[in-house]
Short mmCIF file of C-alpha atoms in Angstrom, two decimals:
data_model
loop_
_atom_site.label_atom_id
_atom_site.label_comp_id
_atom_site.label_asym_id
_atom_site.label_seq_id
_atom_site.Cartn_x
_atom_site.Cartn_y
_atom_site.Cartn_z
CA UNK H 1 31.05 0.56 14.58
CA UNK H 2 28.16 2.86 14.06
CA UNK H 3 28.18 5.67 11.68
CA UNK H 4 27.97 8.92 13.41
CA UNK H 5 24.80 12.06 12.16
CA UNK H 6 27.82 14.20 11.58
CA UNK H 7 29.51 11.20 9.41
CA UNK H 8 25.75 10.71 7.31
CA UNK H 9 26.00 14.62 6.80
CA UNK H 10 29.39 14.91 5.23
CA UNK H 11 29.24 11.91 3.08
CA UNK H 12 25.49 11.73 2.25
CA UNK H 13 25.13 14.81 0.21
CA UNK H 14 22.87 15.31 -3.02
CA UNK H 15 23.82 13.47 -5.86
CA UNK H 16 23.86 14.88 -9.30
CA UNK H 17 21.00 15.62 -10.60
CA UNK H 18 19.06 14.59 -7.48
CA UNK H 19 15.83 16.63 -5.87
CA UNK H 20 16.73 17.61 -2.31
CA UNK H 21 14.04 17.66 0.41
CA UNK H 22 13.59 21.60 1.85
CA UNK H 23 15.53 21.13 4.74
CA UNK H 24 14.06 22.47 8.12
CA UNK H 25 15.22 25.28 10.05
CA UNK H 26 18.48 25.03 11.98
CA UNK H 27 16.96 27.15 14.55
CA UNK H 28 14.11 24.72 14.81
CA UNK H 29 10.56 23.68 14.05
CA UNK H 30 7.72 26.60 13.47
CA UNK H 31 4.31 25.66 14.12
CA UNK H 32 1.26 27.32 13.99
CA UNK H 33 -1.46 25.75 16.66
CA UNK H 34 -5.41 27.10 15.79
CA UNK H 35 -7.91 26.43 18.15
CA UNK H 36 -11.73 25.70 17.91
CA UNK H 37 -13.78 28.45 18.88
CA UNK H 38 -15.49 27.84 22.52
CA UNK H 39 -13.86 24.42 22.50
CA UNK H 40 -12.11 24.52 25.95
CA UNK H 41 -10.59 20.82 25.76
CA UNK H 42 -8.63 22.27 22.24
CA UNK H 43 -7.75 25.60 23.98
CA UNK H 44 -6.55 23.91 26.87
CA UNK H 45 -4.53 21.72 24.27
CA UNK H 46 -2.91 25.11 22.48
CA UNK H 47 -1.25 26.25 25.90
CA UNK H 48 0.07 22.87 26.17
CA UNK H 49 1.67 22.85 23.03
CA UNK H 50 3.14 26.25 23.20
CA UNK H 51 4.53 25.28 27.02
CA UNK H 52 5.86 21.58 25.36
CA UNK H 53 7.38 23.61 22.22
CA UNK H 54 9.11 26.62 24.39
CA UNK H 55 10.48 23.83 26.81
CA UNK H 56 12.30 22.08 23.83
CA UNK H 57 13.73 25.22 21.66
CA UNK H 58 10.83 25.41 19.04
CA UNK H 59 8.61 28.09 17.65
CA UNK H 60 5.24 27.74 18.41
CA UNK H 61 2.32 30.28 17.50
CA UNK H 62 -1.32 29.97 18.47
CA UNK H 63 -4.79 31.41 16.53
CA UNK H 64 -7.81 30.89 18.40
CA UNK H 65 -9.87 31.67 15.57
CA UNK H 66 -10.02 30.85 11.60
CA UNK H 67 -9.53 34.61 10.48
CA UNK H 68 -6.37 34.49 12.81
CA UNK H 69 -4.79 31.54 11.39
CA UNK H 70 -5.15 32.46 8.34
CA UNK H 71 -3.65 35.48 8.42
CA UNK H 72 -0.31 34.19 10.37
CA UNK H 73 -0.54 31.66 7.93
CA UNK H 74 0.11 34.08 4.79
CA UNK H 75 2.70 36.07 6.76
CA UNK H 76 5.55 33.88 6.80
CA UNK H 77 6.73 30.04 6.64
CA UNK H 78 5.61 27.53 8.81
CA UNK H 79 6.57 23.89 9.70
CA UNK H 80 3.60 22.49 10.88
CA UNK H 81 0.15 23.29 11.59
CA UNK H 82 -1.73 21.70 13.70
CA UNK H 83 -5.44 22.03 14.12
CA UNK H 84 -8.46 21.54 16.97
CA UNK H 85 -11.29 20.61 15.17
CA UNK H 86 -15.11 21.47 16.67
CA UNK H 87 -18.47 20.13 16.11
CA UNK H 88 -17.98 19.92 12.47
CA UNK H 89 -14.87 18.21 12.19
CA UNK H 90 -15.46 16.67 8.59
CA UNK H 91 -16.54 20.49 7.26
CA UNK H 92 -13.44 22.14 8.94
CA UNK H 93 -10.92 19.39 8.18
CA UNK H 94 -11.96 20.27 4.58
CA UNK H 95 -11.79 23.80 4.96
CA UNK H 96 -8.34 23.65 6.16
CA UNK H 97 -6.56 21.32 3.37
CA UNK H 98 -8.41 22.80 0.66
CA UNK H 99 -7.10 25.94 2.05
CA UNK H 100 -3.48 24.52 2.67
CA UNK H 101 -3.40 23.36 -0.85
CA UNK H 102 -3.20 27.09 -2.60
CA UNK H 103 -0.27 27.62 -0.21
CA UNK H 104 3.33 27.17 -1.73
CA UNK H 105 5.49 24.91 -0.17
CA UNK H 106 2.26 24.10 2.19
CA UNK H 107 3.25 22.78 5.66
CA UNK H 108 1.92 19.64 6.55
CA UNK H 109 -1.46 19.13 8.60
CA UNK H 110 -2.29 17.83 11.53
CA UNK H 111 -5.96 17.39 13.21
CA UNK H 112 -6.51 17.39 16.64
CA UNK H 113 -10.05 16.37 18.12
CA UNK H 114 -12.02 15.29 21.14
CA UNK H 115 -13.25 12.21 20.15
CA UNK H 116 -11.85 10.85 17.16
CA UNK H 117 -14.15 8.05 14.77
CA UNK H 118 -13.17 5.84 12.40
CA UNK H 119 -15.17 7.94 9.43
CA UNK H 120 -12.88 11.08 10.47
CA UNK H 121 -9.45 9.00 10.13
CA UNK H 122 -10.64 7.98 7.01
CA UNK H 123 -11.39 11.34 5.44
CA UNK H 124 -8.15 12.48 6.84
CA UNK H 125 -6.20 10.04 5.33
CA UNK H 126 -8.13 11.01 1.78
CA UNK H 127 -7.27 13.86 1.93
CA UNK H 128 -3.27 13.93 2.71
CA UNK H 129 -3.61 14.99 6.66
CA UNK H 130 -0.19 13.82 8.16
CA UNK H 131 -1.61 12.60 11.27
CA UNK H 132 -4.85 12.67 13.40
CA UNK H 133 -4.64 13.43 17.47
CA UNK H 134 -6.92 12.45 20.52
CA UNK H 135 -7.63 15.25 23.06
CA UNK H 136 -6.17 15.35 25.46
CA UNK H 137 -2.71 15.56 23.66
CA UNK H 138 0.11 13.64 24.85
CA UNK H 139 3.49 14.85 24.49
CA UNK H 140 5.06 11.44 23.46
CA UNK H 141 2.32 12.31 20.53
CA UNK H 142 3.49 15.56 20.57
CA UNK H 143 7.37 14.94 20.38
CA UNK H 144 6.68 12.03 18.22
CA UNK H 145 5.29 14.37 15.17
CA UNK H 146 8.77 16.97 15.81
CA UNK H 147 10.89 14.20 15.34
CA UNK H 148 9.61 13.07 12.16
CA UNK H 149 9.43 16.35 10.50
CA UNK H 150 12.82 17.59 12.10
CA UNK H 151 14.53 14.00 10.18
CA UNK H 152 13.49 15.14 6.95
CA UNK H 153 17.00 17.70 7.60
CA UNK H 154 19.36 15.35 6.39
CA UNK H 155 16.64 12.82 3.99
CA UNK H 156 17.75 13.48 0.21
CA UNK H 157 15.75 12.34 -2.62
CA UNK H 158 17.13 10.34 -4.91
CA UNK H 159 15.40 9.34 -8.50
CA UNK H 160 14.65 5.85 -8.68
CA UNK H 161 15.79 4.05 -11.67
CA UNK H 162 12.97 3.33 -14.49
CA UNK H 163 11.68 -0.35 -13.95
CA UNK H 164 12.64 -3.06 -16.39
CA UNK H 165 9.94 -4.36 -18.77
CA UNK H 166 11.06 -8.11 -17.79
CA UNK H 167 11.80 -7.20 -14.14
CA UNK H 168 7.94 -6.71 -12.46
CA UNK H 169 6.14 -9.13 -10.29
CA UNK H 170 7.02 -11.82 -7.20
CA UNK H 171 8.69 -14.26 -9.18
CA UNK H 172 11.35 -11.81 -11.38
CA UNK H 173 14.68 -12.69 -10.93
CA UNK H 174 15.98 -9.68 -10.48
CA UNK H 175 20.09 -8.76 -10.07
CA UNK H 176 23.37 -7.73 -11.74
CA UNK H 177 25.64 -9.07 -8.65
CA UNK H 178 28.78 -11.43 -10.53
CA UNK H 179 26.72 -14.30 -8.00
CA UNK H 180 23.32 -13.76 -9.83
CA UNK H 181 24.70 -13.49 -13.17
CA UNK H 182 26.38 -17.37 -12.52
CA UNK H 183 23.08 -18.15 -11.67
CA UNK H 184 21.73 -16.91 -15.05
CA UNK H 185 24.04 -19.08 -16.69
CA UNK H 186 23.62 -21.71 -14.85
CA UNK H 187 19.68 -21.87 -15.21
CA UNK H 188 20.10 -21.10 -18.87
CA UNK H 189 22.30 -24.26 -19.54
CA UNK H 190 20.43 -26.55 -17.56
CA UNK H 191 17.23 -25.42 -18.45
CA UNK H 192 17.72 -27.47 -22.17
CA UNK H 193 17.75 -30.68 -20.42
CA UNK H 194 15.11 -32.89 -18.13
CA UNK H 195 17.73 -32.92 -15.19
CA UNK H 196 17.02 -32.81 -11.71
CA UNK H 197 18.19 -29.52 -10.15
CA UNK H 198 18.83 -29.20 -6.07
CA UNK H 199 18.09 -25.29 -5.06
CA UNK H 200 20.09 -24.33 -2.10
CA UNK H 201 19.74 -21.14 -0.11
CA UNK H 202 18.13 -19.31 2.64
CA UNK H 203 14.80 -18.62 3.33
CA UNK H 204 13.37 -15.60 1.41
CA UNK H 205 16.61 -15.93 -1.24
CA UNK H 206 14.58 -16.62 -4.47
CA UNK H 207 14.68 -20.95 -4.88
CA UNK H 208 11.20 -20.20 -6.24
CA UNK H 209 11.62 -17.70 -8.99
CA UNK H 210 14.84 -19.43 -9.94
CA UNK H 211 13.20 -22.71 -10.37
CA UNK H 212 10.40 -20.91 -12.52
CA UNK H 213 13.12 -19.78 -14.20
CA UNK H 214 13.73 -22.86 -15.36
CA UNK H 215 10.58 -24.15 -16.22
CA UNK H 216 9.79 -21.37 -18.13
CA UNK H 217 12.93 -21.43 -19.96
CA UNK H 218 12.42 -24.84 -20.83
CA UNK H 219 10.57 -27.07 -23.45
CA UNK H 220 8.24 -28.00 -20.75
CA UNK H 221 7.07 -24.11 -20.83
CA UNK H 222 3.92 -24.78 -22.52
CA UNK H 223 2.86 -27.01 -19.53
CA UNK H 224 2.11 -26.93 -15.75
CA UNK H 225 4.83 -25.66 -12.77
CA UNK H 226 3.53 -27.31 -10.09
CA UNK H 227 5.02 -25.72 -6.27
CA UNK H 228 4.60 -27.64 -3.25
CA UNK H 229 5.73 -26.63 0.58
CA UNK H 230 6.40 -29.79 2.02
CA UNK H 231 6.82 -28.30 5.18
CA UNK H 232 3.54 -26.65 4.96
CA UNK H 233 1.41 -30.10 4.67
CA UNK H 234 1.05 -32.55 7.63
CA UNK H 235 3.25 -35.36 7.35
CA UNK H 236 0.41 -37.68 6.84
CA UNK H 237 -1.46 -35.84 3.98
CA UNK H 238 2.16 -35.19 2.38
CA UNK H 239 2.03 -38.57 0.62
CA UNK H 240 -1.40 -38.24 -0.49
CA UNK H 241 -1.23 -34.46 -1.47
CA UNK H 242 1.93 -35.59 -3.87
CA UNK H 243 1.14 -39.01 -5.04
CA UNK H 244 -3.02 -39.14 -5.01
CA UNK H 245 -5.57 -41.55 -3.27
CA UNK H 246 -8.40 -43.75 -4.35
CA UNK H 247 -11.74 -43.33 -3.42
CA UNK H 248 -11.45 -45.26 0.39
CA UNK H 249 -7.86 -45.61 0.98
CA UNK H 250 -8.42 -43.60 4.58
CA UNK H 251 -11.08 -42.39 6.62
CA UNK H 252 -12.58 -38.89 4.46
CA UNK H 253 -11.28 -40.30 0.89
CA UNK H 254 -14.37 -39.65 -0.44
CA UNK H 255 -13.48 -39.90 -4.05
CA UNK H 256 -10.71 -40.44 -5.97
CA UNK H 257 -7.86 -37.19 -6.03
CA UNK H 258 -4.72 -36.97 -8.49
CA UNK H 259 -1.63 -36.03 -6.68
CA UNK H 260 0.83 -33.20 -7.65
CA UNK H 261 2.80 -35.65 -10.42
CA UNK H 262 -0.13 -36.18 -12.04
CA UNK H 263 -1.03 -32.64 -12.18
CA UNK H 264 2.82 -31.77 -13.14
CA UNK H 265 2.40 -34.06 -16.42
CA UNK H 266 4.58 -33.09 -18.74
CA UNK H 267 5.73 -29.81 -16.95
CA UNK H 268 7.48 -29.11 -13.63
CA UNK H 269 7.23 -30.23 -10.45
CA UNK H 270 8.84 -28.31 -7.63
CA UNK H 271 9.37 -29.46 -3.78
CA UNK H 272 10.09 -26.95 -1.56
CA UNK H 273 11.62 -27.67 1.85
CA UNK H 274 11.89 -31.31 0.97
CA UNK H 275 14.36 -31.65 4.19
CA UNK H 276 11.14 -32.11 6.25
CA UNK H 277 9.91 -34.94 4.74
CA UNK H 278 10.16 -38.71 6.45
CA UNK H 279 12.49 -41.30 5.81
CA UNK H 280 9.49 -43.30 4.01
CA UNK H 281 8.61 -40.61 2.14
CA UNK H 282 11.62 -40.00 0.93
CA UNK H 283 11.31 -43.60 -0.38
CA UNK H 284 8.26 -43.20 -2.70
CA UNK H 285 9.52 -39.74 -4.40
CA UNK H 286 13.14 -41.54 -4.97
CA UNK H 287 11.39 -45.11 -6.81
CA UNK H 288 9.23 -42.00 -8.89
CA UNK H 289 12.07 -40.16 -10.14
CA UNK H 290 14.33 -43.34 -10.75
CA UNK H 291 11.07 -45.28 -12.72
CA UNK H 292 8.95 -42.26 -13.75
CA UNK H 293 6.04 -43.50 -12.26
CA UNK H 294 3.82 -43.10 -8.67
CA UNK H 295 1.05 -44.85 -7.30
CA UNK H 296 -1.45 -43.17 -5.78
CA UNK H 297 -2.38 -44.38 -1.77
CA UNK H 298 -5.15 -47.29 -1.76
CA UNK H 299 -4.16 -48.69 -4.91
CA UNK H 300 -1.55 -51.16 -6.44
CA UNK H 301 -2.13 -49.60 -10.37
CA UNK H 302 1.60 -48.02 -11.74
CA UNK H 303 0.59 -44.91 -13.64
CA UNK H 304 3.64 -43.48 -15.60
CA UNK H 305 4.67 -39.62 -15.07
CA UNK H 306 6.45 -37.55 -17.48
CA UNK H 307 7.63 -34.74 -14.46
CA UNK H 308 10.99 -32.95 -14.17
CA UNK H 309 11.67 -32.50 -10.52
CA UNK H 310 13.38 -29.38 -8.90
CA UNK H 311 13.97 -29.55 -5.11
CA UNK H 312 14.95 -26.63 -2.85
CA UNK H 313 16.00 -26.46 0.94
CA UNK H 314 17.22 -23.84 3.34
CA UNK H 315 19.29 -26.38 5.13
CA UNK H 316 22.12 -28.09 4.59
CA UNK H 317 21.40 -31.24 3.02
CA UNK H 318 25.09 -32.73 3.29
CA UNK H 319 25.00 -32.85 6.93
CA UNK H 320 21.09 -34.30 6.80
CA UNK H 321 22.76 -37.42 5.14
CA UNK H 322 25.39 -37.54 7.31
CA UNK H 323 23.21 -37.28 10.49
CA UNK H 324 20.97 -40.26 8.99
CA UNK H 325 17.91 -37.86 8.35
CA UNK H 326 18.22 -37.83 4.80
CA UNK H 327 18.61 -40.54 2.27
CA UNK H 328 22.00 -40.13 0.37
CA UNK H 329 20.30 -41.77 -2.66
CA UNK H 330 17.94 -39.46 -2.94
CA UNK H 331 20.07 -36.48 -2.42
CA UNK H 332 22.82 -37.75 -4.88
CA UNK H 333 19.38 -38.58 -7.87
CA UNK H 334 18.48 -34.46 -6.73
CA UNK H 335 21.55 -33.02 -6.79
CA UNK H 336 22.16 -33.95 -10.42
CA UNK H 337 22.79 -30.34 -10.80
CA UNK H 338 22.68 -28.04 -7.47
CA UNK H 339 22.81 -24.11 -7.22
CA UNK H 340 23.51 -21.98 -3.95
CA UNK H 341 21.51 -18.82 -4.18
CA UNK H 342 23.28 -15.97 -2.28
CA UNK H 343 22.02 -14.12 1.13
CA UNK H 344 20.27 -10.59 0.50
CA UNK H 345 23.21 -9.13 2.40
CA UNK H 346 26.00 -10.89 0.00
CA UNK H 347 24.68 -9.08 -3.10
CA UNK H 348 26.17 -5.61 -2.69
CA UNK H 349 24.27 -2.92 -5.41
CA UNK H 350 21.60 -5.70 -6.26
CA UNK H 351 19.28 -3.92 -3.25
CA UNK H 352 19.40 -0.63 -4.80
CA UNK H 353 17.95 -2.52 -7.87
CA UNK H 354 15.98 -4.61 -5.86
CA UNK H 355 14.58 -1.62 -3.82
CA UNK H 356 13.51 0.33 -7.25
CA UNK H 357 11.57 -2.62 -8.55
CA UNK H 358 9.95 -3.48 -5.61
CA UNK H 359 8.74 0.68 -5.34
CA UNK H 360 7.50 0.30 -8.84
CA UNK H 361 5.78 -2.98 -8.61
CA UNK H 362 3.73 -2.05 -5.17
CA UNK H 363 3.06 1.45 -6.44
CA UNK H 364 1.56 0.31 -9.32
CA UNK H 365 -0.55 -2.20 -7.08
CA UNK H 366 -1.19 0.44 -4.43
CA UNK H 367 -1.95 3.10 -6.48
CA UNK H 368 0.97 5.38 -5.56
CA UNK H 369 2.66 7.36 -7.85
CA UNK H 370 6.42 6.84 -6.08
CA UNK H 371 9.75 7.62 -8.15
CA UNK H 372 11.86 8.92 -5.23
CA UNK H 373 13.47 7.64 -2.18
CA UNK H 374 15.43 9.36 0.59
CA UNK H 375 19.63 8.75 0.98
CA UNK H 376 18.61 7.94 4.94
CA UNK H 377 16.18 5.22 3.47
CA UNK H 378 18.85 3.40 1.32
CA UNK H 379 21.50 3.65 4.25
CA UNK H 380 18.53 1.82 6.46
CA UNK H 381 18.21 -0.47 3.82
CA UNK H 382 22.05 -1.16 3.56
CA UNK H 383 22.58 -1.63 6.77
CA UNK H 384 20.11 -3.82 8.04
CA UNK H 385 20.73 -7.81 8.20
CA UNK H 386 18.32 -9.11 6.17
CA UNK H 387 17.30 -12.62 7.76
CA UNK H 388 14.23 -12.75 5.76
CA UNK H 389 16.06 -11.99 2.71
CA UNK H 390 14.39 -10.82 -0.25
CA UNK H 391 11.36 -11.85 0.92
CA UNK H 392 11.98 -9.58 4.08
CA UNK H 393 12.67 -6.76 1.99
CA UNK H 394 9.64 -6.56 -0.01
CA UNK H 395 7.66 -7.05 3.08
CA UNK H 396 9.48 -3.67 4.02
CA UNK H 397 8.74 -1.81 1.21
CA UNK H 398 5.44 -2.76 0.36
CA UNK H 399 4.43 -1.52 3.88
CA UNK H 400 6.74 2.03 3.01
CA UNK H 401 4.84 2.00 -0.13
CA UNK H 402 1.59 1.57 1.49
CA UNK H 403 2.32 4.03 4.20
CA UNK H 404 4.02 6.54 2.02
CA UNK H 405 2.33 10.00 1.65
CA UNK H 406 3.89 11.69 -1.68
CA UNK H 407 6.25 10.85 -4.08
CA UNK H 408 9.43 9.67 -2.14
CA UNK H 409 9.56 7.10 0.46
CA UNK H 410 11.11 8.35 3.67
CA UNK H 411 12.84 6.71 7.16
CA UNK H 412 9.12 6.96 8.94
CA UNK H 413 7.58 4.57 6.07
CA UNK H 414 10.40 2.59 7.28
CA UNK H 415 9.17 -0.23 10.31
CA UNK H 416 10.15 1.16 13.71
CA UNK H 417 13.03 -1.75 14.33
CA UNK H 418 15.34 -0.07 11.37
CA UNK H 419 15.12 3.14 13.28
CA UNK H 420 15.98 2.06 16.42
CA UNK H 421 14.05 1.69 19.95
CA UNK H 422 11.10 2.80 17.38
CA UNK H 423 12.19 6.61 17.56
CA UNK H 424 12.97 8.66 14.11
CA UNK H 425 16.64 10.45 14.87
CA UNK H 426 17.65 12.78 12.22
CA UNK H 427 19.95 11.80 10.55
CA UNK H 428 20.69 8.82 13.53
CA UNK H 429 22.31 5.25 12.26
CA UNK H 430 24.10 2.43 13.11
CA UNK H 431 25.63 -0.46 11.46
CA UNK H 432 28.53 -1.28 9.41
CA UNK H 433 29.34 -0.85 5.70
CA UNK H 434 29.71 2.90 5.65
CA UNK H 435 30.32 4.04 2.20
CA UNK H 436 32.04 7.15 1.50
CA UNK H 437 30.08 9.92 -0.70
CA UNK H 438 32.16 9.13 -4.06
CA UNK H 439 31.20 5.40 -3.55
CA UNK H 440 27.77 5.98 -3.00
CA UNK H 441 27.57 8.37 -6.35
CA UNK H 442 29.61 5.95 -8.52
CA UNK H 443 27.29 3.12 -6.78
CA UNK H 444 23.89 5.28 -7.86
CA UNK H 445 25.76 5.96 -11.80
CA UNK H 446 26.24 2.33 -12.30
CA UNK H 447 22.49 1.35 -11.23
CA UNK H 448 21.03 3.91 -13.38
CA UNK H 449 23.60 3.29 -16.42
CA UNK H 450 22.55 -0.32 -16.57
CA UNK H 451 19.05 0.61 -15.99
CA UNK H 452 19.58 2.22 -19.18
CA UNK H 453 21.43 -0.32 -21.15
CA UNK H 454 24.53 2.30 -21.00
CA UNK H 455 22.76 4.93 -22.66
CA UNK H 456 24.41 7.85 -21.44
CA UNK H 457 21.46 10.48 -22.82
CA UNK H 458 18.91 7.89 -21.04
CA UNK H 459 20.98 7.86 -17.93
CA UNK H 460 21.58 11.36 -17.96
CA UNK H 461 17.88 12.51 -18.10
CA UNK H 462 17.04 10.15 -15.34
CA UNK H 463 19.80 11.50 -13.28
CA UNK H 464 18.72 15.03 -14.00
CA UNK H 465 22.36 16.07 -15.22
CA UNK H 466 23.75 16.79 -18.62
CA UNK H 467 25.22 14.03 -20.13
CA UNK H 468 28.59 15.70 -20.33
CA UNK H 469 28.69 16.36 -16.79
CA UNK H 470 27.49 12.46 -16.58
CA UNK H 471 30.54 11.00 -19.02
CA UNK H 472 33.19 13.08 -17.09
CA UNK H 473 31.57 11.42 -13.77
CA UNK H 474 31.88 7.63 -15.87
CA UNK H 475 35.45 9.15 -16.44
CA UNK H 476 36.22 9.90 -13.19
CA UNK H 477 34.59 6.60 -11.32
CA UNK H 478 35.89 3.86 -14.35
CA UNK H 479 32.59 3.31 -15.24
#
């Protein structure tokens, strides 16, 4: 059952400490439209606007000159500005957001032209210009622009935990769920032996990081991890690509190539998707665990391999055997030790953490300076179903990072499926999980208290809230 706007309202309020968004207007949006001067296809655009804004309860002003503007500008708040720029659209574009820029609490900017070039969307973007529009203005365009500005109402910044030193980059394990800390243990015994290890989980769930996890908590540390997609090679290179080939064995062997246990001397070698290989194949990589030694294709010489060997699958390996498709032997010589890594959705807090590392790590690659992200966002986040996982979810964010235009990422970052029908509502969601606002504050406490090492004078200053009014909220939640 879908949450209701009025439901978001009452429960999503700030948190301690947090920086609220300046809401917008109950009565509506205010926007100031300036013309061009002599420009008849942005004139033509202004009355347009003003009809479009009228017809659905907003304020709308018009200037048809700079002097104009400017002074409506200075005489009161406004929402959004939009402008029709002439036949020196790069000079005026300028004008107007170095102007905009001494304004306090500036409205945001948007350019409106005839014919629109690739150079102009550029400098636009440079220089912080919410959106550019083609003449003649659409009102989907039009309406599309309202809505976003008119969700920021109910969006709520909340501070984003500090990163963790150890926590930053693709392969991090990253988690405090009671499911991810088994895992931890479980990696950290099994990582003092040579022991095969069978990775089981979804797609996008982490079998990757968790078996470099392993190798790098290993003795083998100091040499190669070796990852192979089995299911990204054709069958018929597989054997080659894993074992090697002399110099003839098949039409283009030109010259002789070590396979992947060769190169994994010593170290790691890890088979991803190993479900997809062939019966026969499945042959050759049991007779190299059991003996420790491979032959490469074309050749009859044994060469011995030193190679611990972690497999991981997305699907169910238990029923493979059973339905004939994979060998039991094999699976039984794998599964010396096996792990399940849990779905996205089954880790409960872990995407608040996961969300905050994944905002550090791309800002720091995109160059965005991002420490803030709205209450709507996380409910998005919360609610969706993850099928991609992890993996899905810094997709998302990386593209929210990417897209984001200040220092808090907000529902339009978001890709147009979490909104719904691709339109921004509000305060608008659906899904299940609701959480009531004294969950979602003890929730938001926790993350930042661990962040911290629970460090209440750490925690506090990130929260923004004395640390007195921050160990009577511990008090209060059990924490």
């Amino acid at each position: 059952m879908g949450a209701s706007s009025q439901d978001i309202r009452r429960r999503f309020t700030p948190f301690p400490g947090t920086i609220t968004i300046q809401a917008l207007p109950s009565e509506g949006l205010r926007i100031l439209a300036v013309g061009a001067q002599g420009d008849d296809a942005v004139n033509a655009a202004l009355q347009e606007i003003k009809r479009w804004a009228q017809a659905d309860g907003l304020e709308a002003e018009t200037a048809s000159d700079l002097p104009t503007a400017v002074r409506k500008l200075s005489s009161g708040r406004w929402d959004l500005v939009l402008i029709g720029l002439g036949e020196r659209p790069v000079e005026e574009l300028g004008w107007w957001t170095d102007a905009l820029r001494a304004v306090e609490g500036a409205p945001p900017l948007v350019a409106m032209i005839e014919w629109p070039s690739m150079s102009l969307v550029n400098e636009a973007e440079r220089r912080g210009v919410r959106d550019v529009l083609a003449l003649p203005i659409r009102r989907e365009d039009f309406a599309r622009i309202c809505s976003r500005l008119q969700a920021a109402v109910d969006e709520t910044a909340l501070p984003l935990p500090p990163p963790e030193s150890e926590a930053a980059g693709r392969y991090s394990l990253i988690g405090q769920h009671p499911t991810m800390v088994e895992i931890y243990k479980l990696i950290a015994r099994v990582a003092k032996s040579s022991a095969t290890v069978l990775i089981e989980g979804e797609s996008g769930t982490g079998k990757e990081c968790v078996a470099r996890e392993i190798h790098a908590s290993s003795a083998r540390a100091a040499r190669p991890f070796v990852a192979v997609n089995c299911a990204a090679i054709p069958e018929n290179l597989l054997e080659s690509a894993l074992f090697g080939h002399e110099k003839g064995a098949f039409t283009g062997a030109v010259t002789r190539k070590l396979g992947r246990f060769e190169y994994a001397e010593g170290g790691t070698l890890f088979l991803d998707e190993l479900a997809d290989m062939s019966l026969s194949l499945q042959a050759k990589i049991l007779r190299a665990v059991q003996e420790r030694e491979v032959e490469r294709v074309g050749s009859s010489e044994v060469i011995p391999v030193d190679v611990r060997l972690i497999g991981a699958t997305n699907k169910d390996l238990r029923a493979a055997v059973e339905q004939g498709r994979f060998r039991e032997d094999l699976y039984y010589r794998l599964a010396v030790v096996s792990m399940k890594l849990p779905r996205l959705v089954d880790r409960g807090d872990d995407l608040f953490l996961l969300t905050a590392c994944c905002v550090h790590e791309f800002g720091a690659r995109h160059g965005k300076q991002i420490d803030k992200v709205s209450s709507q966002v996380l409910e998005l986040l919360f609610n969706h179903e993850w099928v991609g996982n992890v993996r899905e979810l810094r997709n998302v964010i990386e593209r929210a990072v990417i897209l984001a235009n200040g220092d808090t990422l907000r529902s339009e970052h978001l890709p147009d499926e979490f909104r719904g029908d691709g339109a921004i509502q509000p305060s608008g969601f659906t899904g299940t999980g609701s959480l009531t606002l004294a969950d979602a504050e003890r929730r938001h406490i926790a993350l930042v208290l661990s962040q911290a090492a629970g460090q209440i004078g750490a925690a506090a200053q990130t929260l923004g809230i004395h640390r007195n009014t921050l160990a009577r909220k511990m008090k209060e939640y059990g924490l």
